Coordinates of C-alpha atoms in Angstrom, one line a residue:
M1 CA 50.7 123.2 119.4
E2 CA 53.7 122.0 117.3
F3 CA 56.9 123.9 116.8
E4 CA 59.3 123.6 114.2
I5 CA 62.8 122.6 115.6
C6 CA 65.9 123.1 113.4
L7 CA 69.2 121.4 114.4
E8 CA 72.4 123.1 113.3
P9 CA 75.0 122.7 111.6
S10 CA 73.2 119.7 109.9
G11 CA 70.1 122.0 108.9
V12 CA 67.7 119.0 109.9
R13 CA 64.3 120.1 110.7
F14 CA 61.2 118.4 112.5
T15 CA 58.4 119.4 114.6
A16 CA 57.9 118.9 118.3
D17 CA 54.9 119.8 120.5
A18 CA 55.0 121.5 123.8
H19 CA 54.7 118.1 125.7
Q20 CA 57.6 116.5 123.8
N21 CA 61.1 116.8 124.8
I22 CA 63.7 117.6 121.9
V23 CA 65.1 114.0 121.8
A24 CA 61.8 112.1 122.0
A25 CA 60.4 114.3 119.1
A26 CA 63.7 113.9 117.1
K27 CA 63.4 109.9 117.5
E28 CA 60.0 109.9 116.4
H29 CA 60.8 111.6 113.2
G30 CA 63.6 109.0 112.8
I31 CA 66.5 111.6 113.3
P32 CA 69.5 110.0 115.0
I33 CA 70.1 112.8 117.5
K34 CA 72.9 112.1 119.9
H35 CA 71.6 111.0 123.2
G36 CA 72.1 108.3 125.9
C37 CA 69.8 107.5 128.8
A38 CA 66.9 109.8 127.8
S39 CA 65.9 110.4 131.2
G40 CA 68.3 113.4 132.3
S41 CA 71.3 111.4 133.7
C42 CA 73.9 111.2 131.5
G43 CA 74.4 114.5 129.6
D44 CA 75.0 113.0 126.1
C45 CA 72.3 115.0 124.6
K46 CA 73.8 118.2 125.6
G47 CA 73.0 120.9 123.1
T48 CA 73.0 124.8 122.6
I49 CA 70.0 126.8 122.2
L50 CA 70.5 129.3 119.3
D51 CA 67.1 130.8 119.1
G52 CA 63.6 130.3 120.7
D53 CA 61.9 129.9 123.9
S54 CA 62.0 126.5 125.9
E55 CA 61.5 125.1 129.3
Q56 CA 64.2 123.0 130.8
G57 CA 63.1 120.1 132.9
P58 CA 64.9 118.6 135.7
F59 CA 68.3 116.7 135.2
M60 CA 71.0 115.3 137.2
P61 CA 73.2 117.8 139.1
L62 CA 76.4 118.7 137.5
L63 CA 75.6 117.8 134.0
L64 CA 76.0 121.4 133.0
S65 CA 78.6 123.6 134.3
P66 CA 78.3 127.3 135.2
T67 CA 80.1 128.1 132.1
E68 CA 77.8 125.9 130.1
R69 CA 74.7 127.3 131.5
A70 CA 76.0 130.9 130.7
A71 CA 76.6 129.7 127.0
N72 CA 72.9 128.6 126.9
M73 CA 73.6 125.1 126.9
A74 CA 70.8 122.7 127.5
I75 CA 70.0 119.0 128.4
L76 CA 67.7 118.0 125.1
C77 CA 66.0 115.1 126.6
K78 CA 64.5 117.3 129.4
L79 CA 64.1 120.6 127.2
Y80 CA 60.3 121.3 125.9
P81 CA 59.9 124.0 123.1
R82 CA 57.6 126.9 123.6
S83 CA 58.3 128.4 120.4
P84 CA 60.2 127.5 117.0
M85 CA 63.6 126.8 118.1
R86 CA 67.3 126.6 116.5
L87 CA 69.4 124.4 118.4
R88 CA 73.0 123.4 118.0
A89 CA 73.1 119.5 118.5
E90 CA 75.0 116.6 117.2
I91 CA 73.5 114.1 114.7
V92 CA 75.1 110.8 114.9
Q93 CA 76.1 108.6 111.8
K94 CA 74.5 105.2 112.0
T95 CA 77.4 103.2 112.3
L96 CA 76.8 99.8 113.5
W97 CA 79.1 97.0 114.7
T98 CA 78.3 93.3 114.4
A99 CA 79.5 91.1 117.5
Q100 CA 79.3 87.6 118.2
V101 CA 78.7 86.4 121.9
T102 CA 81.7 84.4 123.0
Q103 CA 81.1 83.8 126.7
L104 CA 78.1 84.1 129.2
A105 CA 79.2 83.7 132.8
P106 CA 76.9 84.2 135.8
L107 CA 78.5 86.7 138.4
A108 CA 75.9 86.9 141.0
W109 CA 72.3 85.4 141.3
N110 CA 71.0 88.0 139.1
V111 CA 74.1 89.3 137.1
M112 CA 75.5 88.0 134.0
E113 CA 78.9 88.6 132.6
L114 CA 78.4 88.9 128.8
R115 CA 81.6 88.7 126.4
V116 CA 81.3 89.7 122.7
Q117 CA 83.8 89.8 119.8
P118 CA 83.0 92.6 117.3
E119 CA 84.0 91.9 113.7
H120 CA 85.7 94.8 113.5
P121 CA 87.8 97.1 116.2
Y122 CA 85.3 98.9 118.3
P123 CA 86.9 102.4 119.2
Y124 CA 85.6 103.1 122.8
Q125 CA 87.7 104.7 125.6
T126 CA 87.8 103.1 129.0
G127 CA 84.7 103.8 131.1
Q128 CA 82.4 104.5 128.1
Y129 CA 79.3 102.7 127.3
A130 CA 77.9 100.7 124.4
R131 CA 74.5 100.7 122.8
I132 CA 73.2 97.3 122.2
G133 CA 70.6 96.1 119.9
V134 CA 67.6 94.1 121.5
P135 CA 67.5 90.7 119.3
G136 CA 64.4 90.5 117.3
Q137 CA 63.5 94.3 118.1
P138 CA 65.3 96.4 115.7
E139 CA 64.0 99.7 117.2
Q140 CA 65.0 98.8 120.8
W141 CA 68.6 99.5 122.3
R142 CA 69.9 99.3 125.7
S143 CA 73.0 101.1 127.2
Y144 CA 75.7 99.1 129.2
S145 CA 79.1 100.2 130.3
V146 CA 82.2 98.3 129.0
A147 CA 83.7 96.4 132.2
T148 CA 87.4 96.4 130.9
P149 CA 89.9 98.8 129.0
P150 CA 90.3 98.1 125.2
T151 CA 92.6 95.1 124.5
A152 CA 94.5 94.0 121.6
Q153 CA 92.2 91.1 121.1
G154 CA 89.1 93.4 121.0
E155 CA 86.8 91.6 123.1
L156 CA 84.2 93.5 125.0
V157 CA 82.9 92.5 128.5
F158 CA 79.6 93.7 130.2
H159 CA 78.2 93.1 133.5
I160 CA 74.2 93.1 133.0
R161 CA 71.7 92.5 135.8
E162 CA 68.4 90.6 135.0
L163 CA 65.3 93.1 135.2
P164 CA 61.8 91.5 135.4
G165 CA 60.3 92.5 132.0
G166 CA 63.3 94.1 130.6
A167 CA 63.7 93.0 126.9
F168 CA 67.5 92.7 126.5
S169 CA 68.2 91.1 130.0
Q170 CA 65.4 88.5 129.6
W171 CA 66.8 87.5 126.2
L172 CA 70.3 87.2 127.8
F173 CA 69.3 85.3 130.6
Q174 CA 66.6 82.9 128.9
N175 CA 67.6 82.8 125.2
A176 CA 71.1 83.8 124.5
R177 CA 73.6 81.2 123.2
I178 CA 77.5 81.3 122.4
G179 CA 77.8 82.4 118.8
D180 CA 74.5 84.6 118.7
T181 CA 75.3 87.8 117.0
L182 CA 74.3 91.4 118.5
Q183 CA 74.4 94.9 116.9
L184 CA 76.3 97.5 118.8
G185 CA 75.9 101.4 118.3
S186 CA 78.6 103.9 118.5
P187 CA 80.3 104.1 122.0
Q188 CA 79.1 107.0 124.2
G189 CA 79.8 108.8 127.6
E190 CA 82.4 111.2 129.2
F191 CA 83.1 108.8 132.1
F192 CA 86.7 108.0 131.5
L193 CA 90.0 108.4 133.6
R194 CA 91.6 111.9 133.9
Q195 CA 95.1 110.9 133.3
E196 CA 96.3 114.6 133.6
S197 CA 95.0 114.8 137.1
P198 CA 97.6 114.2 140.1
L199 CA 94.8 113.7 142.7
D200 CA 94.4 110.6 144.6
L201 CA 91.1 108.5 143.6
L202 CA 87.9 108.0 145.3
C203 CA 85.6 105.4 143.5
I204 CA 81.9 104.6 144.5
A205 CA 80.2 102.1 142.9
A206 CA 76.7 100.3 143.4
G207 CA 75.5 97.2 142.0
T208 CA 76.5 96.8 138.3
G209 CA 77.8 100.4 138.5
L210 CA 81.1 98.5 139.4
A211 CA 81.7 97.6 135.5
P212 CA 83.1 100.9 134.5
I213 CA 84.7 101.5 137.5
E214 CA 86.8 98.3 137.1
A215 CA 87.7 99.4 133.7
I216 CA 89.0 102.6 135.1
L217 CA 91.0 100.8 137.9
Q218 CA 92.4 98.4 135.5
E219 CA 93.5 101.2 133.3
S220 CA 95.3 102.9 136.2
F221 CA 97.2 99.7 137.1
D222 CA 98.2 99.3 133.5
L223 CA 99.5 103.0 133.5
G224 CA 101.6 102.2 136.6
W225 CA 99.8 104.7 138.9
K226 CA 100.8 104.0 142.7
R227 CA 98.7 107.1 144.1
P228 CA 96.1 106.0 146.7
I229 CA 92.7 104.7 145.4
H230 CA 89.7 104.0 147.6
L231 CA 86.9 102.1 146.2
F232 CA 83.6 101.8 148.1
Y233 CA 81.4 99.3 146.7
G234 CA 77.5 99.1 147.8
A235 CA 75.1 96.1 147.5
K236 CA 71.7 95.8 148.9
K237 CA 72.1 92.1 149.9
R238 CA 75.3 89.8 150.5
E239 CA 74.4 87.8 147.7
D240 CA 74.2 90.8 145.3
F241 CA 78.1 91.3 145.7
Y242 CA 80.2 89.8 142.8
H243 CA 83.8 89.9 141.9
S244 CA 84.7 90.1 145.5
E245 CA 87.6 87.8 145.4
K246 CA 88.8 89.7 142.1
L247 CA 88.6 93.2 144.0
A248 CA 90.3 91.3 147.2
G249 CA 93.1 90.0 144.7
W250 CA 93.8 93.5 143.3
S251 CA 94.2 95.0 146.8
R252 CA 96.6 92.3 147.7
H253 CA 98.5 93.2 144.6
Y254 CA 98.3 96.9 144.2
P255 CA 98.9 98.0 148.1
H256 CA 97.7 101.5 146.9
L257 CA 94.0 100.2 146.6
Q258 CA 91.8 100.0 149.3
V259 CA 88.5 98.3 148.9
T260 CA 85.4 98.8 151.2
P261 CA 82.3 96.7 150.5
T262 CA 79.2 98.0 152.1
L263 CA 75.8 96.4 152.7
S264 CA 72.1 98.0 152.9
D265 CA 70.5 95.1 154.4
M266 CA 70.4 96.1 158.3
T267 CA 68.7 92.7 159.0
D268 CA 71.8 90.5 158.0
A269 CA 73.3 90.1 161.3
G270 CA 76.4 88.0 160.2
W271 CA 77.7 91.0 158.2
T272 CA 80.7 92.1 159.9
G273 CA 81.8 94.8 157.3
A274 CA 80.5 98.4 156.9
R275 CA 76.9 99.0 156.3
R276 CA 75.1 101.5 154.0
L277 CA 77.2 103.1 151.1
L278 CA 77.0 106.9 151.5
P279 CA 77.1 107.2 155.3
T280 CA 80.2 105.1 155.1
V281 CA 81.7 107.1 152.3
A282 CA 81.1 110.2 154.4
S283 CA 82.7 108.8 157.5
H284 CA 86.1 108.3 155.7
G285 CA 86.1 111.8 154.5
P286 CA 86.8 114.6 153.6
W287 CA 87.1 114.0 149.7
K288 CA 88.0 117.6 148.5
D289 CA 91.6 116.6 147.5
H290 CA 90.4 113.6 145.3
E291 CA 89.5 112.9 141.8
I292 CA 86.0 111.0 142.1
Y293 CA 84.4 108.4 140.1
L294 CA 80.6 107.7 140.7
C295 CA 78.5 104.8 138.6
G296 CA 75.1 103.6 140.2
S297 CA 71.2 104.7 139.9
P298 CA 70.4 108.2 139.5
G299 CA 69.3 108.4 143.1
M300 CA 72.6 107.2 144.3
I301 CA 74.6 109.7 142.0
E302 CA 72.4 112.7 143.2
A303 CA 72.8 111.8 146.9
A304 CA 76.6 111.1 146.5
I305 CA 77.2 114.5 144.7
D306 CA 75.3 116.4 147.5
L307 CA 77.2 114.8 150.1
L308 CA 80.7 115.5 148.2
L309 CA 79.8 119.0 147.3
S310 CA 78.8 119.6 151.1
H311 CA 82.6 118.3 151.9
G312 CA 83.8 121.1 149.7
T313 CA 84.7 118.9 146.7
P314 CA 85.0 121.0 143.5
H315 CA 82.5 119.9 141.0
E316 CA 85.3 119.8 138.3
Q317 CA 86.5 116.8 140.3
I318 CA 83.4 114.7 140.4
H319 CA 82.7 112.4 137.3
F320 CA 79.7 110.2 137.3
D321 CA 77.8 107.5 135.2
A322 CA 74.2 107.4 136.3
F323 CA 72.2 104.5 134.8
S324 CA 68.4 104.2 134.8
P325 CA 67.3 100.4 134.9
N326 CA 66.2 99.6 131.4
G327 CA 66.9 96.0 131.1

């Protein structure tokens, strides 16, 4: 059964059946509803139910605060209509930036640093992510966090992991060349440094989740912050680590920064450092008096949130960017 969906304040209307979430149905009708991951992990598709019945599917903890839940807000990529509905939801302008590839540099055996120069200034906040069009596939877009704060030169830096069958990452690793052009969509995300907070910082990154964490750390250095920062950086195998020398250099130059790399591979007998990311974080806690930034897979983020809440950390102090591998 199909139901009519009306988006306010734009007045845009489309139909969705009971098995389609609102974001998927809008995209099917060519409506540029604001969204990010489309998997219930980022919260960019947050909207408000004004009228009608629906079923809210599961999504990442803390995407909706108790106040937002009371105000009838919902995660639209996990919201399924059960009647005609009116929703308050943002329609994004189809603004595009053309950017030229300026550098391709391997960071690890399966991670590439991609640097691009947009033709016009790209207006992002430190920690946000960009939507990048897959070359040759105009309807395919991928989301990657920018790994540096905005600079006067305007260059954007991304850390991209190669995924088998991933449309963008396979193009990047196999076919990309200096001078190639890419299309960028508008910057998105609420993962940014809370400059008004007086608390010490805890940062937890897994894999290429290091990218926006590095950007946030660099911004804190540029601001002259001296409050303690502890970064826990997790990898499965030793060869998965990257930027180890950069992080070590930062910790020498900025004594208030402590970096703890952790390894998940229990068979690596030569590793003398910490093992397993979240147990190591727990052993250094509690963290209830910290502003906390998390970036990694949805599974890691959910487990980290459970851990931190169990330590009495207020949910308002936990900020995260969960990414589902999309390549």
